[in-house]
JSON list of C-alpha atoms in Angstrom, two decimals:
[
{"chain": "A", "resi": 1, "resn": "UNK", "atom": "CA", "xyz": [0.00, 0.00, 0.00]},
{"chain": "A", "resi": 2, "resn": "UNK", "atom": "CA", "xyz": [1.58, 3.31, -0.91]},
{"chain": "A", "resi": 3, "resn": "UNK", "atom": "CA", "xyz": [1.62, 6.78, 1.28]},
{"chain": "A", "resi": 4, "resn": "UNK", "atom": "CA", "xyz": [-1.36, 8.08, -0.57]},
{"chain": "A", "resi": 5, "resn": "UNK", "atom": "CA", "xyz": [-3.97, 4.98, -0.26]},
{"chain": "A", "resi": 6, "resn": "UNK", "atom": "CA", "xyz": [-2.39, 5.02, 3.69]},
{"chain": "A", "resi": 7, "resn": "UNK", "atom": "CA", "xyz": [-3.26, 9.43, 4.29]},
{"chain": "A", "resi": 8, "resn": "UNK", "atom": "CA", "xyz": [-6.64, 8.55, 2.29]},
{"chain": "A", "resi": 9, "resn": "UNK", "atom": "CA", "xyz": [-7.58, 5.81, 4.93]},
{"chain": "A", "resi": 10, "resn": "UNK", "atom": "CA", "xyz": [-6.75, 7.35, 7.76]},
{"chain": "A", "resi": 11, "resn": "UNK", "atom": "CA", "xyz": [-8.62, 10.40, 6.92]},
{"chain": "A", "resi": 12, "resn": "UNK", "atom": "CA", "xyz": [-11.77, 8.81, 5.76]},
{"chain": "A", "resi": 13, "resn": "UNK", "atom": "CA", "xyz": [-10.97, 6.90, 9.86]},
{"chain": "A", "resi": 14, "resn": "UNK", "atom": "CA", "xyz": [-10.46, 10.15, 11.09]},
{"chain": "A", "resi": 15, "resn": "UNK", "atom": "CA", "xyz": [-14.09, 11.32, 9.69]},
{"chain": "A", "resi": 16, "resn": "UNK", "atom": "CA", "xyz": [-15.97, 8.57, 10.53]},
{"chain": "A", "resi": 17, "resn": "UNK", "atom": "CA", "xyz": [-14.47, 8.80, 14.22]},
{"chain": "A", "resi": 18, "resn": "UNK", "atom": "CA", "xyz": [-15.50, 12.91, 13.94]},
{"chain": "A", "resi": 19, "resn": "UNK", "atom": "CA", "xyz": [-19.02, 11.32, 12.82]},
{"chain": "A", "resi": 20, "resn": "UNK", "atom": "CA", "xyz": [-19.31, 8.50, 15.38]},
{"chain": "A", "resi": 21, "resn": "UNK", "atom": "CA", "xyz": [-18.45, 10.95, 18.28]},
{"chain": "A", "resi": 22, "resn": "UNK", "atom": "CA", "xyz": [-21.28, 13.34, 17.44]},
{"chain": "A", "resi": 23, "resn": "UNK", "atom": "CA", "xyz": [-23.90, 10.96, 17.22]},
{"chain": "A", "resi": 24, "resn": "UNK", "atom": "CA", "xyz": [-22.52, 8.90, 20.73]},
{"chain": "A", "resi": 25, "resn": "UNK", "atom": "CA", "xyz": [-24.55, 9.38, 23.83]},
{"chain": "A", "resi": 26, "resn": "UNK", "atom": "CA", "xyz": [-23.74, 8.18, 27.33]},
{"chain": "A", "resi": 27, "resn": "UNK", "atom": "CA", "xyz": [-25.99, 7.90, 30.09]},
{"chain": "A", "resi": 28, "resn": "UNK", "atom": "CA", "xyz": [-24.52, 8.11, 33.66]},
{"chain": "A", "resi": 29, "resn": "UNK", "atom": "CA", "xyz": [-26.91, 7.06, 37.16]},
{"chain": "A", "resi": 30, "resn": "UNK", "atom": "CA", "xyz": [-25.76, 7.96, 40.78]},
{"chain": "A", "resi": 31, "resn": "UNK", "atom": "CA", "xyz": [-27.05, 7.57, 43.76]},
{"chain": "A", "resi": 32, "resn": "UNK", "atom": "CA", "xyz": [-29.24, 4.74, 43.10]},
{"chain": "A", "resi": 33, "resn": "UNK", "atom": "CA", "xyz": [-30.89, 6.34, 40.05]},
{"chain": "A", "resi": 34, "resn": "UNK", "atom": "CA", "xyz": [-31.13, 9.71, 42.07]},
{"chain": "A", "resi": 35, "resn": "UNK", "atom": "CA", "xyz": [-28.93, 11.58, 39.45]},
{"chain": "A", "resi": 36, "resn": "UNK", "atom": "CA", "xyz": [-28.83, 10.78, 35.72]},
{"chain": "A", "resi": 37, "resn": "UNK", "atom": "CA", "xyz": [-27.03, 12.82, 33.42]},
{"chain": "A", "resi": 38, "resn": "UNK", "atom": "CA", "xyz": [-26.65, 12.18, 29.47]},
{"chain": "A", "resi": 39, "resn": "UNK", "atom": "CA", "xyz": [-23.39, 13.71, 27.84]},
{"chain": "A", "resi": 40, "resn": "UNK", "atom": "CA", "xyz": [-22.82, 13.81, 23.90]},
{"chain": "A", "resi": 41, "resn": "UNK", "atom": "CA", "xyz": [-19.39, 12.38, 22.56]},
{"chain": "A", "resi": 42, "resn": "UNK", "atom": "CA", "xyz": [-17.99, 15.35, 22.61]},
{"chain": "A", "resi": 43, "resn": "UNK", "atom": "CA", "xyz": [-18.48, 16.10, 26.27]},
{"chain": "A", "resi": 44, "resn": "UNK", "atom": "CA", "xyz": [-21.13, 18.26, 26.13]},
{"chain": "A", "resi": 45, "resn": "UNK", "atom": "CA", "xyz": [-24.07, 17.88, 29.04]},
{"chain": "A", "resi": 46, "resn": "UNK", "atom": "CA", "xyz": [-26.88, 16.79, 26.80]},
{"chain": "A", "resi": 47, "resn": "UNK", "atom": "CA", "xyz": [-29.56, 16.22, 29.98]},
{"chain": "A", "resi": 48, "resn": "UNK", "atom": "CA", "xyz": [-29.60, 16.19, 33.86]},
{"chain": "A", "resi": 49, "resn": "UNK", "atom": "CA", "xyz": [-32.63, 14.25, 35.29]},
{"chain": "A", "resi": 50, "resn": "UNK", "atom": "CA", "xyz": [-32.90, 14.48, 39.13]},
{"chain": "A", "resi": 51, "resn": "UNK", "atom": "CA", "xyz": [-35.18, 12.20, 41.44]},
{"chain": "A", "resi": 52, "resn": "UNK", "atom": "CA", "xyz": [-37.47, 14.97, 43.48]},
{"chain": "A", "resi": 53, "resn": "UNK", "atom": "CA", "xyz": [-36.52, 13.21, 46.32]},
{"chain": "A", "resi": 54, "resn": "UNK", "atom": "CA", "xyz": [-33.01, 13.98, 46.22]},
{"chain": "A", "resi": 55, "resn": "UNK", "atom": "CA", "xyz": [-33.58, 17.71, 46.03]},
{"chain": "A", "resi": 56, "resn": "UNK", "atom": "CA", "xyz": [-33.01, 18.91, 49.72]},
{"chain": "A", "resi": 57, "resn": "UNK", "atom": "CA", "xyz": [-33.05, 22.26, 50.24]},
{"chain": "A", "resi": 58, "resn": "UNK", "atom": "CA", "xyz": [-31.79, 21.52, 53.79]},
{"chain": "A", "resi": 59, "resn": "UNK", "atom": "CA", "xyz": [-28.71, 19.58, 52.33]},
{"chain": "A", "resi": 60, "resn": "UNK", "atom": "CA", "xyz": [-28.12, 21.07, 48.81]},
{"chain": "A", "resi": 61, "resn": "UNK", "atom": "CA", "xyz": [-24.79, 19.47, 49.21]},
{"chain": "A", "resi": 62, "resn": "UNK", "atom": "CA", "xyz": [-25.41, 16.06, 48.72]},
{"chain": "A", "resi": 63, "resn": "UNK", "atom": "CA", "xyz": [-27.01, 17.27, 45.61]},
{"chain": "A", "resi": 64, "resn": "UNK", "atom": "CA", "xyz": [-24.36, 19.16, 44.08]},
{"chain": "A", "resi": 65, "resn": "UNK", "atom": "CA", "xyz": [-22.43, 15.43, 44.98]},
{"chain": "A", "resi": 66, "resn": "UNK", "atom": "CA", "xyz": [-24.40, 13.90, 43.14]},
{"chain": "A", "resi": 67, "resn": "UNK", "atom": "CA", "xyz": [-24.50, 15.86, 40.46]},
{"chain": "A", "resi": 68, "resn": "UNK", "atom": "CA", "xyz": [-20.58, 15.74, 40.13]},
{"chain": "A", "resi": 69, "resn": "UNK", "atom": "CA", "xyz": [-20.27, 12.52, 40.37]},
{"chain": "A", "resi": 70, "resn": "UNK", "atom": "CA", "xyz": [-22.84, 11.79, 37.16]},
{"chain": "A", "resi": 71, "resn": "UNK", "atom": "CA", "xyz": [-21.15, 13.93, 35.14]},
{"chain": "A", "resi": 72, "resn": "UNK", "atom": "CA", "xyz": [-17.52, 12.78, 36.30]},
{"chain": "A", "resi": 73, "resn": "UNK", "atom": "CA", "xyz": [-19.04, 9.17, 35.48]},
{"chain": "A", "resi": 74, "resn": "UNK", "atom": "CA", "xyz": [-20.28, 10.18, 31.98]},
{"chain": "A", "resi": 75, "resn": "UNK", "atom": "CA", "xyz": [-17.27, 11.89, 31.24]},
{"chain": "A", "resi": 76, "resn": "UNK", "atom": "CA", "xyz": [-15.61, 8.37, 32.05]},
{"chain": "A", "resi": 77, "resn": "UNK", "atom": "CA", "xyz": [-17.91, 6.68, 29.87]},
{"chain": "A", "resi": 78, "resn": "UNK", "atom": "CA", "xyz": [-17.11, 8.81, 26.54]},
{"chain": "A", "resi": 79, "resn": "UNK", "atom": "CA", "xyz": [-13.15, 8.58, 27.28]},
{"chain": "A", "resi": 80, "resn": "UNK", "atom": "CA", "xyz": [-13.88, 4.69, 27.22]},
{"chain": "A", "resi": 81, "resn": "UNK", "atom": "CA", "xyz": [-16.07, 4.69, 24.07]},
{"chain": "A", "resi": 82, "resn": "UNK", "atom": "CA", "xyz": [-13.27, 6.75, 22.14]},
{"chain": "A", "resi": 83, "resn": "UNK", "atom": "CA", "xyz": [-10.75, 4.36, 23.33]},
{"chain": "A", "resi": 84, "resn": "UNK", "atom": "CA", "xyz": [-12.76, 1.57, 22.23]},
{"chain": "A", "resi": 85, "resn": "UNK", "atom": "CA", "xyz": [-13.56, 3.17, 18.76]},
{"chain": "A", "resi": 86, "resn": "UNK", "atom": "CA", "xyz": [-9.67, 4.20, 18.45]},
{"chain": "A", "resi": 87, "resn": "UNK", "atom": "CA", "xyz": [-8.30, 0.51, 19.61]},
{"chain": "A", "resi": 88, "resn": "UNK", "atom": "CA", "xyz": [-10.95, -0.83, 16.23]},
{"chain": "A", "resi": 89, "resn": "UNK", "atom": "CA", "xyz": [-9.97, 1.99, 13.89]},
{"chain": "A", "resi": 90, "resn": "UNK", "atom": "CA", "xyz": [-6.37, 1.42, 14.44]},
{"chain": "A", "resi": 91, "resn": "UNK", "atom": "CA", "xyz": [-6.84, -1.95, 13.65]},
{"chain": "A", "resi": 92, "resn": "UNK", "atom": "CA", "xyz": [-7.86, -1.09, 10.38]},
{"chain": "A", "resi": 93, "resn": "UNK", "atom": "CA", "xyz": [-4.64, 0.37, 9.52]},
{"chain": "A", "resi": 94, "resn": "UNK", "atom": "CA", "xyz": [-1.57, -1.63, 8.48]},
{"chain": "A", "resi": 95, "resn": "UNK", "atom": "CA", "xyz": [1.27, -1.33, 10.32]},
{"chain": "A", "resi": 96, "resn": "UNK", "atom": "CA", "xyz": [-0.80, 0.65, 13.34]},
{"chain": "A", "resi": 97, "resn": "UNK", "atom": "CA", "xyz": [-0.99, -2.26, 15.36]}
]
């Protein structure tokens, strides 16, 4: 395979990564299901769905917690999608892996 075929596949990778990351969607629970949040691929807060139970205006802590930790778990969860997605594109180049 020569240079050219090579920068042609891994750009034609590189968009359908672009692609795959816009339409990906991650949903994150806490707290039992108290705290869900949805973030896009590209790490963008897409929703935040909150339990009414967990909204305590006495402890407004535990809900800022919460929220934290949903969105620190989502966050997770894209990170280990693109590694996933990278790992399988990478594959598809010779000489990558």
């Amino acid at each position: 395979m020569n240079i050219r075929q090579l920068m042609k596949q891994a750009q034609q990778m590189q968009e359908k990564m672009q692609t795959e990351l816009s339409e990906l969607v991650v949903d994150a629970s806490v707290g039992g299901g108290m705290v869900t949040v949805q973030m896009s691929g590209k790490k963008q807060l897409v929703s935040v769905k909150l339990d009414p139970e967990v909204v305590d205006p006495e402890d407004p802590g535990m809900l800022e917690d919460l929220i934290l930790a949903a969105v620190n778990e989502a966050g997770r969860l894209v990170d280990e999608a693109l590694q996933g997605k990278m790992g399988s594109l990478a594959s598809g180049l010779p000489g990558m892996m």
